[in-house]
Amino acid sequence: MTDKHAKLIEEYIQQGWQVFPLRPNSKEPTGKWKDQKATLETLPTLFKPDSNIGVALGTASGGLIDLDFDSSEASAIGNILFDMLPGFGRKSSPCSHRIALCDDPGKTTQFGLTPEEAALTGLHGDDKAMILELRSTGGYTMFPGSIHPTGESIEWLSELPKQIPSVKWADMEKKAGICAFLAIVLKKYPAQAGNRDNICLALAGTLLRMGMPPEQVDRLIVFIAESKGDEEAQARLKAESTKGKLDAGEDVTGLPTLCDLLGIAELEPKLQKWLKSTSHRKSPDEMVAELNEKYFVVGNDGGSCRVVFFEKRHFENDQVREIMVYQSFSDFKNFMMNKRVTVGEFESGIPKTVPLGKFWLEHSDRREYDQIDFLPGKTPPPTIFNLWRGFQYPSVQGGWCKMRRHIWTVLADEDSEAFRYIIKWSAWAVQNPDRPAEVALVFKGGKGTGKGTFARWLTDLFGSHGLQIFSSKHVSGRFNAHLRALVLLFADEAVAPQDHDAESVLKGLITEHILPIEAKGRDLIQARNHLHVVMASNNSWVVPASADERRYAVFDVSGKVSGNKDWFKGINDEMRHGGAEAMMHFLQNLDLKKWHPREDIPANSALNGQRIESLKGLDLLWFGYLSTGDVPIGEPCDDGFRIPTREFAKEANTHHPNDTKAGKILKEMGCRQDRNRRPSGWITPSLKEARRIWDSKRFRAEWNADITAWIRDLEPPF
């Protein structure tokens, strides 16, 4: 017997443990081990130089208990759950045992699997696959100082402490069950991407229900994920958010879902026993009810019968909106293929399960509707699914004076007519979410002036039915399903008037009562238009406004508060703390009588500016003559000029001059035709008369008061 060998045995005896010899390189005792107990005096005669060392467990050794990890997965998990306990093992399994002292040791508890269960998990054994044992009274363990039957030395991880940690048996048994359970999870965790995130969510729910602290839950989840090569392991930290949902009483997945995802549904009863879990597998009716909360079947939408659900989509500026998603029955069943519902038992007692997707689709209580419609503020018959989800904020009387001051000072530029129109338009939108406004609010101004501050909060009032866009693709793109359930569309620098496709679609969004809607992979359908459009831009030309324009109410935004951070902070703070609710209350209760946005559109310089920017061709050329009082191609005649028809046509369109159109415009603008000279031409009326005719035929312009007559002499006056 070596000195080291003898010293270890002496330390065990001094701990008060029952120590006895085992056969060399073996776990078998040399005799009736329960009757053998070495003392310092009998040690030399009881132990041979090559004897292995056995230590009795439980009451025979003062409550000594041993966690024997029989699988590498259990040992790896044990290094986290039991890292405070002394451990030992051999080179190929350096920490296959952990020991502790227990005042109330129970009976040895084994966590093992039958051969069939072992095959299901990937663990194998001739009789049964033992994952770990919590060993106590009536058993013994081969301790360090021995040689394992494989020939490896059994060593302590570090020196044996003089004070062995004390534990409660119930706590150890519970943690041992968790360890065995997690060993199976580690074995079954997928090496390839797929359901990893859902697995981690269900695992977090299971462990949190066991009372495990969130930080330890995350540590275990990350360890399991990293051990299986999950490159997104750090993104699997689910404990804090899951605990928040549990604390709030929300539904959180747990052991039943986890077993389904790992393909070990048959093991759930055993795992529940190991975990002493209070969770239960949902009944078929409960699972149908759960799916009904998210999914439904629509009999006819665009000519097809589909499964429908809502999915959160992210738009610009951190906006999140729920978008309706369609799935065919086959796609839905494929998506649900890894989820099963227990519908009975086989004769052997093993649960009989069927695919959940197929079960739900065939169930008489599945949620279903004949059709889908968007009916803001209305209650449809039970056969119609209404996409309307209501406003984002409740209506609560209160103050929102800072936002109103912003509308007055910045958006209306302290103009009473503009202020009243903006407020009434907004109130009409809130009070009539089911009808298109037919007029768009347009705010034009420099960067940082605050033209979008009000529009963003107004959009937010409508919740999922309001959307801020920054790209014309969300207006003129082929797939526009996001418009189907929209009430407020804020186009922020999204549409340029030169974009003719977007311009054409935008006009339809503003005024048409029916919209063509096309979702990806779906047939085109016709849907009612409910849009109220707000636009904002830094450009001088924002909208294509015709001479008799009634689609746009345009406002030049003031730059008075540009760059004033305190101004905007005050507005946003107010709106976040009751202002939004107060604004909602005011707009909902403003008495509009029979007012409509098409009434009283301010005929201001901002709208005229858009009309001028939108002029083209012959109209643009003639307006230029009226503005400057000069006709470069004309010859002075009477009180005006004689304009050759062909020259006028060429000035407007060099490549494709049209004499007929040129003559028609000149006649409409009060010119009289001169057939007495060649080439054919037209004689203008006086500048005053020509401007009067323009104002009556096109729009009232703000003419230069310093120019009152045609400039007929371009020579300097000296």
XYZ file of C-alpha atoms in Angstrom:
718
model
C 0.000 0.000 0.000
C 1.479 3.344 -1.016
C 1.611 6.299 1.316
C -0.839 8.177 -0.927
C -3.216 5.227 -0.885
C -3.054 4.949 2.900
C -3.427 8.706 3.377
C -6.647 8.812 1.344
C -8.156 5.936 3.330
C -7.218 7.685 6.578
C -8.917 10.892 5.393
C -12.097 8.976 4.613
C -12.047 7.300 8.031
C -11.494 10.660 9.731
C -14.585 12.002 7.917
C -16.570 9.344 9.802
C -17.306 7.255 6.713
C -17.594 3.486 6.563
C -14.596 2.446 4.453
C -13.957 -1.102 3.236
C -11.773 -2.824 0.632
C -12.779 -3.713 -2.934
C -11.070 -6.220 -5.173
C -8.163 -4.858 -7.245
C -9.259 -3.041 -10.437
C -12.859 -3.882 -9.513
C -15.997 -2.482 -7.937
C -16.720 -5.771 -6.158
C -16.187 -5.994 -2.365
C -13.861 -8.605 -0.915
C -16.538 -9.875 1.463
C -19.735 -8.809 3.195
C -19.080 -5.100 2.902
C -21.861 -4.035 5.268
C -20.020 -5.814 8.065
C -16.663 -4.280 7.191
C -15.582 -0.912 8.536
C -11.946 0.024 8.559
C -10.417 1.978 11.403
C -7.016 3.558 11.623
C -5.908 0.488 13.579
C -7.381 -2.181 11.252
C -6.508 -0.406 8.021
C -3.135 -2.228 7.453
C -4.647 -5.677 7.885
C -7.962 -5.036 6.079
C -6.506 -3.401 2.955
C -3.966 -4.964 0.633
C -1.530 -2.800 -1.359
C -3.644 -3.105 -4.552
C -7.102 -2.968 -2.949
C -9.630 -0.539 -4.296
C -11.514 1.651 -1.818
C -15.234 1.353 -1.179
C -17.231 3.857 0.894
C -20.716 3.062 2.201
C -23.364 5.710 1.602
C -26.243 7.123 3.598
C -26.633 6.666 7.333
C -23.600 4.342 7.536
C -21.340 7.299 6.676
C -23.075 10.166 8.431
C -25.480 10.960 5.585
C -22.950 10.785 2.730
C -24.704 10.740 -0.660
C -23.268 10.316 -4.141
C -24.453 11.586 -7.520
C -23.269 9.004 -10.036
C -23.415 10.389 -13.589
C -23.637 7.450 -15.979
C -23.875 9.535 -19.157
C -21.482 12.181 -20.397
C -24.439 14.531 -20.960
C -25.512 14.214 -17.315
C -21.947 14.828 -16.153
C -21.714 17.966 -18.305
C -24.988 19.328 -16.924
C -23.917 18.304 -13.413
C -20.867 20.533 -13.713
C -23.303 23.460 -13.789
C -26.011 22.330 -11.384
C -23.660 20.812 -8.775
C -20.472 22.797 -9.246
C -20.348 23.557 -5.504
C -20.004 19.867 -4.595
C -16.680 17.959 -4.485
C -16.250 15.743 -7.521
C -14.096 12.905 -8.729
C -13.706 10.548 -11.665
C -11.228 9.082 -14.095
C -9.415 10.588 -17.056
C -12.086 9.625 -19.590
C -14.840 10.922 -17.280
C -13.183 13.346 -14.860
C -16.304 14.312 -12.912
C -18.597 11.313 -12.978
C -19.354 11.634 -9.231
C -20.349 14.469 -6.889
C -20.748 13.970 -3.138
C -22.549 15.784 -0.326
C -23.780 15.243 3.227
C -27.478 14.993 3.966
C -29.256 14.942 7.337
C -32.283 13.160 5.900
C -30.995 10.847 3.160
C -33.728 8.981 1.334
C -33.567 5.834 -0.730
C -31.340 5.613 -3.767
C -33.115 7.159 -6.761
C -32.338 6.075 -10.296
C -33.012 8.096 -13.416
C -32.882 5.588 -16.251
C -34.583 4.578 -19.471
C -35.881 1.342 -20.905
C -34.128 0.061 -24.049
C -36.977 1.439 -26.184
C -36.773 4.820 -24.489
C -32.998 4.823 -24.764
C -33.246 4.186 -28.495
C -35.709 7.092 -28.788
C -33.278 9.478 -27.121
C -30.114 8.144 -28.726
C -28.868 6.627 -25.442
C -28.294 2.878 -25.515
C -27.902 0.071 -22.987
C -28.355 -3.688 -22.796
C -30.877 -3.593 -19.997
C -31.634 0.031 -19.359
C -29.758 3.216 -20.070
C -28.911 4.769 -16.732
C -28.494 8.526 -16.945
C -27.650 9.155 -13.310
C -28.226 7.799 -9.817
C -28.673 9.673 -6.574
C -27.151 7.040 -4.316
C -27.726 6.771 -0.582
C -28.321 4.259 2.230
C -27.850 0.672 1.152
C -25.303 1.440 -1.532
C -21.626 2.187 -1.845
C -19.249 3.893 -4.261
C -15.680 3.226 -5.369
C -13.679 6.268 -4.232
C -10.460 7.992 -5.356
C -7.370 5.947 -4.606
C -8.864 3.094 -6.633
C -8.200 1.797 -10.146
C -11.242 1.651 -12.419
C -11.889 -1.646 -14.248
C -10.774 0.188 -17.402
C -7.337 0.632 -15.826
C -7.751 4.370 -15.220
C -6.972 5.914 -11.854
C -9.851 7.507 -9.977
C -8.863 11.010 -8.820
C -10.398 13.966 -7.021
C -10.960 17.076 -9.125
C -9.171 18.908 -6.323
C -8.220 17.996 -2.792
C -10.967 16.569 -0.609
C -12.275 19.451 1.525
C -12.360 18.962 5.262
C -15.927 20.269 5.315
C -18.274 18.483 2.891
C -21.278 20.659 1.872
C -24.605 19.751 3.472
C -27.797 19.545 1.418
C -31.454 18.615 1.757
C -32.454 15.315 0.214
C -35.563 16.749 -1.436
C -33.499 19.502 -3.042
C -30.928 17.024 -4.321
C -33.581 14.700 -5.679
C -35.272 17.575 -7.495
C -32.011 18.839 -8.991
C -30.992 15.303 -9.951
C -34.275 14.925 -11.845
C -33.633 18.216 -13.618
C -30.102 17.078 -14.448
C -31.327 13.794 -15.959
C -33.988 15.668 -17.912
C -31.450 18.191 -19.238
C -29.102 15.370 -20.218
C -31.804 14.135 -22.605
C -32.394 17.677 -23.877
C -28.653 18.029 -24.521
C -28.630 14.713 -26.369
C -31.648 15.640 -28.512
C -30.900 19.331 -29.124
C -30.717 19.674 -32.929
C -27.321 20.189 -34.494
C -29.003 21.907 -37.452
C -31.076 25.094 -37.461
C -34.832 24.773 -37.448
C -36.792 24.779 -34.205
C -33.959 25.785 -31.896
C -35.565 29.029 -30.777
C -38.902 27.391 -29.971
C -37.056 24.610 -28.124
C -35.244 27.175 -25.975
C -38.500 29.012 -25.243
C -40.188 25.799 -24.115
C -37.113 24.788 -22.090
C -37.073 28.168 -20.358
C -40.764 27.804 -19.509
C -40.173 24.310 -18.092
C -37.228 25.291 -15.874
C -38.785 28.532 -14.644
C -41.874 26.621 -13.548
C -39.509 24.444 -11.504
C -38.452 27.578 -9.621
C -35.018 27.900 -11.226
C -33.583 31.465 -11.258
C -33.606 33.114 -14.733
C -29.832 33.596 -14.799
C -29.246 29.875 -14.239
C -31.859 29.011 -16.859
C -30.024 31.163 -19.404
C -26.676 29.659 -18.416
C -27.975 26.147 -19.019
C -29.674 27.032 -22.308
C -26.549 28.706 -23.681
C -24.403 25.755 -22.556
C -26.668 23.251 -24.313
C -26.852 25.365 -27.468
C -23.098 25.954 -27.634
C -22.378 22.283 -26.944
C -24.350 21.381 -30.088
C -22.675 24.003 -32.272
C -25.539 26.496 -32.286
C -23.934 29.627 -33.724
C -26.781 31.744 -32.333
C -26.469 30.404 -28.793
C -26.209 33.866 -27.245
C -29.486 34.806 -28.930
C -31.287 32.016 -27.053
C -31.414 33.939 -23.766
C -35.136 33.618 -23.094
C -35.449 33.438 -19.314
C -36.164 37.065 -18.368
C -38.795 37.655 -21.050
C -40.380 34.258 -20.391
C -40.495 34.905 -16.646
C -42.202 38.223 -17.337
C -44.907 36.431 -19.299
C -45.341 33.816 -16.573
C -45.612 36.523 -13.920
C -48.210 38.320 -16.041
C -50.277 35.152 -16.342
C -49.635 34.803 -20.069
C -49.491 31.452 -21.826
C -45.942 30.099 -22.000
C -44.870 26.847 -23.614
C -43.314 24.193 -21.405
C -42.635 20.482 -21.108
C -45.384 19.185 -23.451
C -44.269 21.487 -26.264
C -40.606 20.737 -25.590
C -41.200 16.985 -25.827
C -43.068 17.478 -29.097
C -40.285 19.603 -30.561
C -37.584 17.112 -29.530
C -39.573 14.152 -30.841
C -39.879 12.472 -27.432
C -43.577 12.957 -26.667
C -43.741 9.372 -25.370
C -41.260 10.263 -22.612
C -43.279 13.147 -21.217
C -44.955 11.172 -18.377
C -41.564 9.917 -17.179
C -40.006 13.363 -17.426
C -42.918 14.845 -15.492
C -42.194 12.326 -12.756
C -38.499 13.183 -12.763
C -39.246 16.870 -12.580
C -42.142 16.387 -10.181
C -43.790 18.724 -12.675
C -47.250 20.129 -12.197
C -47.562 20.800 -15.927
C -49.880 18.639 -17.935
C -50.349 17.736 -21.543
C -53.188 19.758 -22.955
C -56.316 17.891 -23.922
C -57.355 17.831 -27.596
C -60.068 20.409 -26.877
C -57.548 22.683 -25.156
C -55.169 22.420 -28.102
C -57.945 23.225 -30.579
C -58.921 26.239 -28.467
C -55.276 27.334 -28.354
C -54.908 27.154 -32.144
C -58.224 28.964 -32.554
C -56.712 31.969 -30.792
C -54.175 32.421 -33.598
C -55.511 30.649 -36.690
C -58.781 30.482 -38.569
C -60.054 29.129 -41.876
C -61.693 31.435 -44.406
C -64.016 29.787 -46.904
C -63.611 32.269 -49.736
C -61.072 35.050 -49.998
C -59.960 35.762 -53.516
C -61.574 32.534 -54.653
C -59.614 30.242 -52.295
C -60.161 28.457 -48.997
C -57.158 29.113 -46.761
C -55.778 29.053 -43.233
C -55.243 32.637 -42.073
C -53.190 34.141 -39.260
C -51.484 37.421 -38.449
C -47.746 37.966 -38.477
C -45.826 40.953 -37.181
C -43.882 42.748 -39.902
C -41.281 45.446 -39.390
C -41.458 48.613 -41.462
C -39.209 51.660 -41.505
C -38.725 53.746 -38.369
C -39.214 50.741 -36.017
C -42.887 50.408 -36.917
C -44.392 46.992 -36.246
C -47.679 46.093 -37.889
C -49.729 42.908 -38.006
C -50.044 41.606 -41.554
C -52.508 38.925 -42.614
C -50.821 35.744 -43.868
C -52.446 32.975 -45.899
C -51.453 29.308 -45.933
C -52.805 26.422 -47.939
C -54.030 23.433 -45.954
C -50.998 21.404 -47.023
C -48.558 24.154 -45.989
C -50.302 24.504 -42.628
C -50.088 20.754 -41.996
C -46.414 20.754 -42.973
C -45.736 23.654 -40.601
C -47.464 21.779 -37.762
C -45.870 18.437 -38.624
C -43.627 18.399 -35.518
C -46.567 19.041 -33.167
C -48.867 16.218 -32.156
C -51.981 15.828 -30.059
C -52.691 12.862 -27.799
C -56.009 11.263 -28.726
C -55.807 8.055 -26.673
C -53.529 5.143 -25.798
C -52.372 1.961 -27.457
C -52.885 -1.344 -25.646
C -49.324 -1.077 -24.365
C -50.224 2.162 -22.592
C -48.101 4.324 -24.881
C -49.946 7.534 -25.836
C -51.537 7.537 -29.284
C -50.839 10.807 -31.079
C -51.818 12.359 -34.413
C -50.446 15.439 -36.242
C -51.891 18.569 -34.677
C -52.363 20.440 -37.972
C -54.467 17.702 -39.535
C -56.401 17.223 -36.284
C -57.302 20.922 -36.078
C -58.291 21.231 -39.735
C -60.664 18.279 -39.392
C -62.072 19.342 -36.015
C -65.663 20.584 -35.943
C -64.771 23.370 -33.501
C -61.989 24.969 -35.528
C -62.464 28.725 -35.938
C -63.771 29.577 -39.402
C -65.450 32.352 -41.377
C -67.101 32.575 -44.772
C -65.157 35.682 -45.773
C -62.860 38.491 -44.612
C -63.715 42.181 -44.661
C -62.416 45.431 -43.216
C -65.272 47.269 -41.526
C -63.817 50.005 -39.289
C -65.987 50.756 -36.283
C -68.634 48.203 -37.236
C -69.755 44.810 -35.912
C -70.120 42.316 -38.772
C -72.234 39.139 -38.765
C -70.492 36.111 -37.192
C -69.695 34.620 -40.606
C -67.423 37.559 -41.519
C -64.000 38.167 -39.982
C -63.474 41.890 -39.395
C -59.888 43.112 -39.797
C -60.639 46.219 -37.695
C -58.686 46.161 -34.407
C -59.665 49.560 -33.065
C -57.628 52.623 -32.158
C -54.301 52.520 -30.359
C -55.345 54.826 -27.512
C -58.521 55.179 -25.450
C -60.424 58.448 -25.502
C -59.615 60.330 -22.286
C -60.308 64.000 -21.668
C -57.123 65.883 -20.902
C -54.504 68.273 -22.203
C -52.567 68.239 -25.468
C -51.866 71.956 -25.740
C -48.238 71.569 -26.846
C -49.229 69.585 -29.918
C -52.016 72.060 -30.743
C -49.543 74.917 -30.371
C -47.239 73.061 -32.776
C -50.049 72.750 -35.335
C -50.816 76.476 -35.017
C -47.233 77.758 -35.005
C -45.532 75.376 -37.428
C -47.981 73.509 -39.655
C -50.486 76.343 -40.090
C -47.867 79.106 -39.783
C -50.315 81.001 -37.534
C -52.981 81.117 -40.247
C -56.491 80.598 -38.830
C -57.939 79.078 -41.998
C -55.087 76.566 -42.263
C -55.271 75.691 -38.550
C -59.017 75.038 -38.682
C -58.684 72.861 -41.772
C -55.879 70.684 -40.332
C -57.808 70.125 -37.089
C -61.119 69.409 -38.833
C -59.485 67.069 -41.361
C -57.877 65.090 -38.517
C -61.146 64.919 -36.580
C -62.983 63.767 -39.705
C -60.430 60.958 -40.175
C -60.921 59.750 -36.590
C -64.715 60.023 -36.762
C -64.958 58.421 -40.215
C -62.378 55.614 -40.365
C -64.589 53.745 -42.837
C -64.594 56.471 -45.532
C -61.692 57.846 -47.601
C -61.030 61.534 -46.979
C -60.670 62.241 -50.741
C -58.228 65.037 -49.847
C -54.636 64.538 -48.698
C -52.961 66.765 -46.129
C -49.624 67.907 -47.574
C -46.920 69.565 -45.460
C -43.992 71.150 -47.286
C -40.913 72.543 -45.576
C -37.255 72.167 -44.739
C -35.597 69.457 -42.691
C -36.047 69.697 -38.942
C -39.053 72.014 -39.107
C -41.332 69.461 -37.424
C -43.680 68.765 -40.316
C -43.732 65.053 -39.464
C -44.189 65.355 -35.684
C -47.961 65.737 -35.797
C -48.376 63.259 -38.659
C -46.507 60.516 -36.789
C -48.667 60.879 -33.691
C -51.832 61.026 -35.791
C -50.716 57.827 -37.532
C -50.069 56.229 -34.152
C -53.657 56.885 -33.036
C -54.798 54.300 -35.567
C -52.524 51.549 -34.227
C -52.259 48.673 -36.696
C -54.387 50.672 -39.124
C -51.856 53.502 -39.453
C -48.560 53.291 -41.326
C -45.697 55.666 -42.093
C -43.893 54.875 -45.345
C -40.690 56.246 -46.835
C -40.615 54.535 -50.224
C -42.857 54.686 -53.272
C -42.718 50.867 -53.479
C -45.225 50.764 -50.619
C -47.579 52.826 -52.787
C -47.002 51.631 -56.335
C -45.461 48.203 -55.679
C -47.254 45.181 -57.071
C -47.911 43.584 -53.688
C -49.970 45.956 -51.561
C -51.798 43.764 -49.033
C -50.663 46.152 -46.274
C -53.124 48.739 -47.663
C -56.168 46.522 -47.187
C -56.625 47.274 -43.487
C -55.120 50.783 -43.427
C -56.964 53.928 -42.429
C -54.138 56.475 -42.065
C -51.210 56.457 -44.514
C -48.366 58.891 -43.816
C -46.171 59.183 -46.921
C -42.989 60.766 -45.572
C -40.788 61.771 -48.540
C -42.227 58.672 -50.200
C -43.684 59.915 -53.481
C -42.119 62.268 -56.011
C -44.464 63.954 -58.509
C -42.101 62.899 -61.309
C -42.809 59.240 -60.427
C -45.776 58.818 -62.743
C -46.608 55.265 -61.602
C -46.691 56.286 -57.953
C -48.551 59.506 -58.825
C -51.310 57.599 -60.579
C -51.696 55.105 -57.723
C -51.601 57.889 -55.130
C -54.495 59.706 -56.780
C -56.512 56.495 -56.596
C -55.632 55.982 -52.930
C -56.911 59.461 -52.139
C -60.198 59.514 -54.040
C -61.258 56.083 -55.296
C -63.709 54.076 -53.200
C -62.490 50.669 -54.420
C -58.850 49.519 -54.427
C -57.235 46.545 -56.183
C -55.376 44.515 -53.513
C -52.816 41.850 -54.342
C -51.040 39.797 -51.692
C -47.985 37.756 -52.601
C -49.074 34.414 -53.994
C -52.731 35.469 -54.017
C -55.182 36.501 -56.723
C -56.081 40.151 -57.130
C -59.178 41.179 -55.175
C -61.266 44.348 -54.932
C -61.516 45.967 -51.493
C -63.135 49.108 -50.144
C -60.802 52.075 -49.738
C -60.659 53.641 -46.262
C -57.472 55.663 -46.636
C -56.772 59.083 -45.219
C -53.450 60.255 -46.654
C -50.936 62.650 -45.097
C -47.805 63.666 -47.011
C -44.631 65.493 -46.023
C -41.647 66.562 -48.107
C -38.599 68.807 -48.160
C -38.963 69.405 -51.907
C -40.518 72.476 -53.485
C -42.630 70.255 -55.747
C -44.491 67.655 -53.694
C -47.707 66.766 -55.527
C -48.933 66.973 -59.140
C -51.625 69.600 -58.612
C -53.881 70.471 -61.548
C -55.429 73.888 -62.093
C -58.730 72.796 -60.521
C -57.025 70.616 -57.912
C -59.254 69.269 -55.124
C -57.183 66.282 -53.979
C -54.583 68.159 -51.944
C -54.630 70.637 -49.083
C -51.079 72.015 -49.121
C -49.365 73.942 -46.335
C -45.979 75.652 -46.261
C -44.532 74.700 -42.887
C -42.870 77.396 -40.796
C -39.230 77.037 -39.781
C -39.725 78.995 -36.540
C -38.817 76.092 -34.239
C -36.347 74.325 -36.507
C -33.621 72.766 -34.374
C -35.402 73.575 -31.089
C -34.884 70.282 -29.230
C -36.753 71.445 -26.120
C -39.824 72.248 -28.232
C -40.034 68.754 -29.691
C -39.094 67.031 -26.425
C -41.935 68.852 -24.691
C -44.423 67.719 -27.329
C -43.357 64.080 -27.240
C -43.254 63.964 -23.434
C -46.780 65.370 -23.289
C -48.071 62.901 -25.872
C -46.485 59.927 -24.096
C -48.054 60.911 -20.786
C -51.718 61.316 -21.631
C -51.537 63.684 -24.583
C -52.298 60.994 -27.154
C -55.421 59.953 -25.241
C -56.478 63.608 -24.896
C -55.915 64.256 -28.607
C -58.021 61.171 -29.358
C -60.830 62.473 -27.136
C -60.775 65.934 -28.709
C -60.827 64.668 -32.299
C -63.545 62.107 -31.599
C -65.819 64.686 -29.990
C -65.269 67.736 -32.203
C -68.639 68.720 -33.693
C -68.086 68.735 -37.462
C -71.768 68.824 -38.340
C -71.859 67.850 -42.036
C -68.390 69.112 -42.875
C -66.341 67.100 -45.401
C -62.616 67.460 -46.250
C -63.556 68.433 -49.823
C -65.065 71.614 -48.389
C -63.060 74.751 -47.659
C -59.723 73.487 -49.013
C -57.466 76.505 -48.403
C -56.710 78.208 -51.726
C -53.383 79.406 -50.415
C -50.013 80.188 -51.913
C -48.763 76.716 -50.970
C -51.385 75.033 -53.156
C -50.776 77.548 -55.940
C -47.083 76.788 -55.685
C -47.823 73.111 -56.341
C -50.058 74.060 -59.266
C -47.270 76.158 -60.759
C -44.697 73.388 -60.179
C -47.074 70.972 -61.921
C -47.544 73.095 -65.048
C -46.049 71.731 -68.243
C -46.039 72.237 -71.965
C -48.154 75.047 -73.425
C -49.690 76.025 -70.064
C -46.243 76.396 -68.482
C -45.026 78.501 -71.411
C -48.051 80.823 -71.334
C -47.874 81.196 -67.534
C -44.252 82.272 -67.927
C -45.299 84.997 -70.382
C -47.946 86.255 -67.953
C -45.541 86.240 -65.013
C -42.749 88.183 -66.713
C -44.881 90.296 -69.056
C -42.491 89.329 -71.827
C -43.128 87.277 -74.987
C -39.671 86.631 -76.510
C -41.087 85.059 -79.685
C -43.761 87.762 -80.131
C -43.915 90.904 -82.236
C -45.427 94.020 -80.607
C -48.947 94.550 -81.920
C -51.742 96.786 -80.585
C -51.686 96.443 -76.742
C -49.876 93.128 -76.828
C -47.968 90.783 -79.078
C -48.536 88.810 -82.239
C -47.428 85.208 -81.559
C -46.709 82.850 -84.503
C -48.589 79.611 -83.888
C -45.768 77.324 -85.009
C -43.145 79.175 -82.930
C -45.355 78.938 -79.845
C -45.833 75.206 -80.420
C -42.079 74.699 -80.863
C -41.272 76.590 -77.672
C -43.501 74.194 -75.728
C -42.355 70.998 -77.457
C -39.307 71.211 -79.687
C -39.498 67.638 -80.981
C -43.236 67.273 -81.487
C -44.837 70.712 -81.975
C -48.620 70.635 -82.291
C -50.078 73.721 -83.982
C -53.663 72.686 -83.289
C -53.119 72.407 -79.519
C -51.126 75.634 -79.516
C -53.945 77.482 -81.247
C -56.534 76.001 -78.899
C -54.652 77.210 -75.809
C -54.092 80.702 -77.216
C -57.761 81.001 -78.112
C -58.788 79.813 -74.623
C -56.467 82.435 -73.109
C -58.272 85.285 -74.936
C -56.029 85.694 -77.990
C -57.626 86.442 -81.375
C -56.467 84.716 -84.512
C -54.680 86.765 -87.189
C -55.118 85.245 -90.656
C -53.994 88.349 -92.560
C -50.298 87.621 -92.283
C -47.993 84.712 -92.718
C -47.090 82.682 -90.801
C -50.404 82.148 -89.028
C -50.507 83.685 -85.568
C -52.481 85.036 -82.621
C -52.718 88.499 -81.060
C -52.708 88.682 -77.264
C -55.093 90.815 -75.207
C -53.655 93.275 -72.703
C -51.598 91.743 -69.893
C -54.268 92.694 -67.361
C -56.980 90.958 -69.397
C -54.772 87.933 -70.113
C -54.103 87.472 -66.395
C -57.809 87.821 -65.572
C -58.652 85.088 -68.065
C -55.944 82.800 -66.599
C -57.354 83.329 -63.095
C -60.815 82.342 -64.277
C -59.776 79.444 -66.535
C -56.943 77.913 -64.472
C -56.306 79.167 -60.938
C -55.924 82.498 -59.210
C -52.232 83.355 -59.259
C -50.245 85.876 -57.251
C -49.011 88.128 -60.058
C -46.107 90.528 -59.811
C -47.787 93.859 -59.033
C -44.820 95.779 -60.444
C -45.506 94.412 -63.920
C -48.876 95.655 -65.159
C -48.386 95.709 -68.940
C -46.584 93.734 -71.607
C -42.905 94.623 -71.858
C -42.825 95.780 -75.472
C -39.525 97.667 -75.578
C -36.493 95.719 -74.400
C -34.017 98.480 -75.292
C -32.490 100.356 -72.333
C -34.116 103.806 -71.760
C -31.014 105.839 -72.693
